[in-house]
Coordinates of C-alpha atoms in Angstrom, one line a residue:
X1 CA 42.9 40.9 63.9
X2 CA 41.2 39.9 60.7
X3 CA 42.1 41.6 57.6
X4 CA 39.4 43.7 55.9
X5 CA 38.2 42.2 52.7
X6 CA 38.1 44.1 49.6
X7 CA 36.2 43.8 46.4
X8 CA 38.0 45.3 43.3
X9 CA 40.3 47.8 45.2
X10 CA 37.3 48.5 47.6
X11 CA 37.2 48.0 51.1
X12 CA 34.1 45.7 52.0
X13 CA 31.7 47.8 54.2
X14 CA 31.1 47.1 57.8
X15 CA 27.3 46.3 57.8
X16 CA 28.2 42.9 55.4
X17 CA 29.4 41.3 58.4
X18 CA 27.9 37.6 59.0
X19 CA 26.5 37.6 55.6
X20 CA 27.2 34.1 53.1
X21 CA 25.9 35.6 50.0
X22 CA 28.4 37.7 47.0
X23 CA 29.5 40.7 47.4
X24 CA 30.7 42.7 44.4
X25 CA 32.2 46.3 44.3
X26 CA 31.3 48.5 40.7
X27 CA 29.6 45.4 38.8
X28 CA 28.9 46.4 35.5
X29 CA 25.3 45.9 35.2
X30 CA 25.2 45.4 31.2
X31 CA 26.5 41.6 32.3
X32 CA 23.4 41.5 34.0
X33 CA 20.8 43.2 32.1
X34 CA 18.7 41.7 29.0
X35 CA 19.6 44.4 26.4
X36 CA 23.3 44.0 27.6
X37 CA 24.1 47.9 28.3
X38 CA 24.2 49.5 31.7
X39 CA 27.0 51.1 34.2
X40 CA 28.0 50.1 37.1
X41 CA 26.5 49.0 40.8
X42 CA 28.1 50.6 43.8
X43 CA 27.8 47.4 45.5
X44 CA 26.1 43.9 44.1
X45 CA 24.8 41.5 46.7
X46 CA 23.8 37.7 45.8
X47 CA 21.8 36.5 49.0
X48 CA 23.0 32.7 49.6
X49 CA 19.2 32.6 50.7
X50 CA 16.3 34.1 51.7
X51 CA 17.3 34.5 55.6
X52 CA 20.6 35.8 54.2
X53 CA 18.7 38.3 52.2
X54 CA 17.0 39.2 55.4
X55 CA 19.9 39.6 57.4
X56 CA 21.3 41.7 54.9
X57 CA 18.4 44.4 54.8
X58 CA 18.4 44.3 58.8
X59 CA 22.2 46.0 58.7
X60 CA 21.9 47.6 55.6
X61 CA 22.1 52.0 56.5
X62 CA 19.1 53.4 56.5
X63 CA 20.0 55.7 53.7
X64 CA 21.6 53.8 51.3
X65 CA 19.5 53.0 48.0
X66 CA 18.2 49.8 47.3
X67 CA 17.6 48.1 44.1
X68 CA 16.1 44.6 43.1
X69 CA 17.4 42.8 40.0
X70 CA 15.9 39.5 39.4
X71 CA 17.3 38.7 35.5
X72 CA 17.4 42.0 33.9
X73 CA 14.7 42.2 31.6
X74 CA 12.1 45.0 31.4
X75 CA 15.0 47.0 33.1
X76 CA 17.2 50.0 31.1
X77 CA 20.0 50.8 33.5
X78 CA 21.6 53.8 32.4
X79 CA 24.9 54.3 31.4
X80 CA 26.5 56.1 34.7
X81 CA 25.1 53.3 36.8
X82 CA 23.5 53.2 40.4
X83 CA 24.7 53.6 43.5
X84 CA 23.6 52.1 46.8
X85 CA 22.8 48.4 47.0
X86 CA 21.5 46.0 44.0
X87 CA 20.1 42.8 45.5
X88 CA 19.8 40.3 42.9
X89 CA 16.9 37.6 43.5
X90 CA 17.9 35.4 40.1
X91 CA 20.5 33.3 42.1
X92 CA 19.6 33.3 46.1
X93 CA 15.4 33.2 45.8
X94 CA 15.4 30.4 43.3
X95 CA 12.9 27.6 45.6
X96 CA 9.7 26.4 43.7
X97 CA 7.5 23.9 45.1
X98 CA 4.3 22.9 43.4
X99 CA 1.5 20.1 44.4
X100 CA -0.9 17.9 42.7
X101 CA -3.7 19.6 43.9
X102 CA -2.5 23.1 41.8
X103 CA -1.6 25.2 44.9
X104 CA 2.1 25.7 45.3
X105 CA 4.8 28.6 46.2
X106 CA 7.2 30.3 43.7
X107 CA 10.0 32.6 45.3
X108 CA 10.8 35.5 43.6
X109 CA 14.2 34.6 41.6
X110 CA 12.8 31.7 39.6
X111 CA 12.8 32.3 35.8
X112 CA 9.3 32.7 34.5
X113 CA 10.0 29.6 31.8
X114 CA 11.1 27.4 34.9
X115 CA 7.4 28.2 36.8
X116 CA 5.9 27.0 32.7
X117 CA 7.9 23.7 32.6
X118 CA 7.2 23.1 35.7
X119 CA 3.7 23.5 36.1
X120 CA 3.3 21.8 33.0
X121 CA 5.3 18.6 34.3
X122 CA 2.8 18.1 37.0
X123 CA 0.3 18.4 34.9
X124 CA -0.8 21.8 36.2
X125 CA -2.6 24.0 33.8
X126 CA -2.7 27.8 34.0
X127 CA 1.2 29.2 33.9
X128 CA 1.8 27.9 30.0
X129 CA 2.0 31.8 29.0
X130 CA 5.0 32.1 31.2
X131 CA 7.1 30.7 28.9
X132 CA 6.9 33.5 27.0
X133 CA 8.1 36.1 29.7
X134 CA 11.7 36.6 29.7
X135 CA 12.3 37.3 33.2
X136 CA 12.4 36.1 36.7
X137 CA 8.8 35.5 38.4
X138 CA 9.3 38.6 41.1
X139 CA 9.1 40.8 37.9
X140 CA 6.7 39.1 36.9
X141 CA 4.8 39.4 39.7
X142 CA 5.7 43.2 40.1
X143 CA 4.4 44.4 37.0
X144 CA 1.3 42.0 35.9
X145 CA 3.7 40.7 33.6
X146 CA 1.6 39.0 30.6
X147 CA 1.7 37.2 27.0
X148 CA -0.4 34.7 24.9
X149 CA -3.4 36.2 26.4
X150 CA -2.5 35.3 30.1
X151 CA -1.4 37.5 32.7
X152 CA 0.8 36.5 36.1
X153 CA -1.8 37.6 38.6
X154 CA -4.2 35.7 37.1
X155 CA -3.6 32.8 39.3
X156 CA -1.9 34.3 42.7
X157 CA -3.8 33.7 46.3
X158 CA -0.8 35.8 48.3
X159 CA 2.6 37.5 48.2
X160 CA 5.0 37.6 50.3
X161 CA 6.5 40.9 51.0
X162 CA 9.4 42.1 52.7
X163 CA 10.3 45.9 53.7
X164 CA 13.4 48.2 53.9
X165 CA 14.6 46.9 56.9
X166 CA 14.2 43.1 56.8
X167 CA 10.2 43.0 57.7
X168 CA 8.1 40.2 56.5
X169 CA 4.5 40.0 55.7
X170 CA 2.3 37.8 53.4
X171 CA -0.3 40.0 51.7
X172 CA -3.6 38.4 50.3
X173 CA -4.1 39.0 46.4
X174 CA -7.5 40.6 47.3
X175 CA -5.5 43.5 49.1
X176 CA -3.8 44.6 46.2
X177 CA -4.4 46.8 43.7
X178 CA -3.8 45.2 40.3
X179 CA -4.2 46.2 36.7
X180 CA -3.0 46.3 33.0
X181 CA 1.1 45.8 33.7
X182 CA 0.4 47.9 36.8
X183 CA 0.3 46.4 41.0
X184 CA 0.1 48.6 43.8
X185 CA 2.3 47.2 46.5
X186 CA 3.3 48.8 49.8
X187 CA 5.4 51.8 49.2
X188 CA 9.2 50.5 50.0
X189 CA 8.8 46.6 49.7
X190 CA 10.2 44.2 47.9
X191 CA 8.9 40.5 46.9
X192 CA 10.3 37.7 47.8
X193 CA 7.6 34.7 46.8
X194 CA 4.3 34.2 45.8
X195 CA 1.4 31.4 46.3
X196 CA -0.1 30.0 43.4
X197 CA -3.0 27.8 42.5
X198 CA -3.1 26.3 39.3
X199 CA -5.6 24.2 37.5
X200 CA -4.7 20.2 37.8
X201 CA -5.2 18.0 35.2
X202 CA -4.2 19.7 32.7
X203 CA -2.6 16.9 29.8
X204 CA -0.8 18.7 27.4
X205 CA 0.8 21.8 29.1
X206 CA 4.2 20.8 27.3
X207 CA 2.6 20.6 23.9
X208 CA 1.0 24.1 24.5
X209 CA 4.2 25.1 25.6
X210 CA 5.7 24.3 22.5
X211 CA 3.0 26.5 20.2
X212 CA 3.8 29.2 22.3
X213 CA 7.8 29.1 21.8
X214 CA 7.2 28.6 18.1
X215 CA 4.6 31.5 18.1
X216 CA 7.1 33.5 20.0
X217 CA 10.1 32.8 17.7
X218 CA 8.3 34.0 14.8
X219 CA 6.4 37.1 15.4
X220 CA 9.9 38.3 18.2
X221 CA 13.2 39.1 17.2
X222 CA 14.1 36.3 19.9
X223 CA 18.1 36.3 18.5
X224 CA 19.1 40.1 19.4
X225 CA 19.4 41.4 22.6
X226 CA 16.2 43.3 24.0
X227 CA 13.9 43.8 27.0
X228 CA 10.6 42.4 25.3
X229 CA 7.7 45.1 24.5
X230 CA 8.8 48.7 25.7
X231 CA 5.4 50.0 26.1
X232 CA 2.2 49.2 27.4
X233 CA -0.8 48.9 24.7
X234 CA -3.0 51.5 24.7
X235 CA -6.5 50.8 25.7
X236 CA -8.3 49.2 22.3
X237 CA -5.2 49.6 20.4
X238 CA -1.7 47.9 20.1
X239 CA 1.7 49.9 20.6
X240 CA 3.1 48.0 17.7
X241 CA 0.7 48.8 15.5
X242 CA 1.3 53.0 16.4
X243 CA 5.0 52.6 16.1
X244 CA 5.0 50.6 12.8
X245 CA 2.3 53.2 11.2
X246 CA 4.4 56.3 12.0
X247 CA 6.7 54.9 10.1
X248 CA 9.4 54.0 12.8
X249 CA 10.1 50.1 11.7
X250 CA 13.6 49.9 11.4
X251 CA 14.5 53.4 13.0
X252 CA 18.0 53.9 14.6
X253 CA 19.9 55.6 17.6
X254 CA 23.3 54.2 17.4
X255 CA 23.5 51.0 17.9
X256 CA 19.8 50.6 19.2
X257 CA 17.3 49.8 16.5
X258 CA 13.0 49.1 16.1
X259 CA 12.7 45.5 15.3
X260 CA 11.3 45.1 12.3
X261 CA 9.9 41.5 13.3
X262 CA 7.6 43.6 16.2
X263 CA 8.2 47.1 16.6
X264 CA 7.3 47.2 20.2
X265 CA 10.9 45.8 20.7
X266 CA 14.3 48.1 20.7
X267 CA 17.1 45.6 19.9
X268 CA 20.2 46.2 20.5
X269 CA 22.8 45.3 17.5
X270 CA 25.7 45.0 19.7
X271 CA 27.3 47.7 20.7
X272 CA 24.2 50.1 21.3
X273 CA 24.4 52.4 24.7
X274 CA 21.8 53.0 27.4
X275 CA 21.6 56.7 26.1
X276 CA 20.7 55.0 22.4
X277 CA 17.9 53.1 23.6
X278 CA 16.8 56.1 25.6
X279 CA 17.2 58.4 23.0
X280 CA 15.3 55.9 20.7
X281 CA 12.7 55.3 23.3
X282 CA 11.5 59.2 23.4
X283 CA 12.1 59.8 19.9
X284 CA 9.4 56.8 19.7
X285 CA 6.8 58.4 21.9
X286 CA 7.5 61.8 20.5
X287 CA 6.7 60.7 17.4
X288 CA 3.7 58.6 17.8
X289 CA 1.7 61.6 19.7
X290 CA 2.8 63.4 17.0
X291 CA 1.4 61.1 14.3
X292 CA -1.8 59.5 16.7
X293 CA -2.2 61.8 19.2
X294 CA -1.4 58.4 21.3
X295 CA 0.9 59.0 24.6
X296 CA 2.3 55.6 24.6
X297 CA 3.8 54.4 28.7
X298 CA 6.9 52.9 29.2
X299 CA 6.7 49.7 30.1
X300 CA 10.3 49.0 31.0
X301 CA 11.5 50.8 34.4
X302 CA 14.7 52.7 33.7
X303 CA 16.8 53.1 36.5
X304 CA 19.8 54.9 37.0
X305 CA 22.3 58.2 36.3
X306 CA 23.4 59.4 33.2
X307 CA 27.1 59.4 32.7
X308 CA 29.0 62.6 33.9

């Protein structure tokens, strides 16, 4: 008989059987996560591929939570971690395939700057703004991520969508519901790839490319750790703009502090907690209704338990 495999002192569970991707028992999620703080997975699963991803969601108990990860950004894990199941997309979903005429197909774990280069290689106008989105193209895709005036579903004819237990469907764009950092997907589905279409001939995606890195460098604090902007604007006004006039440039929680290059950011200085940015996070909105009357929205998902 084949011995049972165990990850960290864990006993791999039964319903992995026949998979090829990565297992990992009680992965610390601040490895994974772009403002480096978060506790632990139960379990951490890196498909090998798209049909392993599928298998995996066929066995996986019906009653055992499920979380997607593509590279951690716009994500706050807190400190006492998840359980269930975290799928990450960043390393098994990673196939990109674009074609002189514009159209082309995007999985889900591709990093938003490799879709930009890309595009602008084949001389494919349109996904420039990309660069500027530090994520993978499924979040993207999930939340309408934008920048530089551009926004992801801007330029998508279909998704492909895949449910709880391992179901497929492709979903035209004109079926869903999409708005300001907002898309109304079927309840329980995650997304595994998108098609695009993209303008062709476009000469000097590179170039533009460029102007937006160097635009991004100096208005973001693009060498501390963060999550990009943590709330949405407010319709006609900017959240930057609240948060710096009530006066909260600079403020603290811990380790966690308000950039003072954009104060839509939280940065953390090194050794900041998942509670600091919380803490900071409310203490922001608080604050800015107090001095605006303005109810700023998250615009980073947080996820998770508090520590016991």
């Amino acid at each position: 008989m084949m011995a049972q495999r165990k990850h960290r002192g864990v006993a791999e569970p039964p319903f992995m059987r026949g998979l090829r991707g990565k297992l990992r028992a009680n992965e610390p999620l601040a490895r994974h996560t772009s403002w480096r703080v978060g506790g632990a997975a139960e379990w951490f699963y890196t498909p090998a591929d798209k049909d392993d991803l599928l298998r995996l969601l066929a066995q996986l108990p019906a009653g055992m939570p499920l979380i997607w990860l593509g590279l951690g950004s716009n994500l706050l894990v807190r400190d006492g971690g998840v359980a269930g199941m975290v799928v990450r997309t960043a390393k098994g979903l990673t196939a990109l395939r674009l074609e002189k005429s514009g159209r082309g197909s995007v999985e889900a774990g591709v990093s938003c700057a490799k879709v930009a280069r890309a595009a602008a290689a084949a001389n494919l106008s349109g996904a420039e703004f990309l660069a500027g989105v530090p994520g993978s193209f499924g979040g993207a895709l999930a939340m309408n991520a934008g920048a530089f005036g551009g926004e992801t579903w801007d330029w998508v004819d279909s998704v492909e969508v895949v449910s709880r237990d391992g179901r497929v469907r492709k979903l035209p764009a004109a079926d869903i519901a999409v708005g300001y950092r907002q898309v109304e997907l079927p309840a329980g589905h995650g997304l595994l790839s998108a098609d695009i279409v993209l303008q062709p001939g476009g000469r000097d995606g590179k170039q533009r490319i460029r102007r937006l890195m160097e635009k991004r460098g100096a208005t973001q604090p693009v060498t501390h750790a963060s999550a990009g902007s943590v709330f949405r604007n407010p319709p006609g006004d900017f959240a930057a703009r609240l948060i710096e006039a009530a006066g909260l440039k600079g403020a603290r929680a811990g380790d966690a502090t308000v950039s003072d290059t954009h104060a839509n950011f939280i940065i953390n200085r090194g050794r900041a907690t998942a509670a600091d940015i919380e803490a900071l996070l409310e203490r922001i909105r608080r604050e800015v209704k107090t001095h605006a009357g303005v109810e700023l929205i998250p615009e980073v998902r947080i996820i998770g338990r508090h520590p016991s």
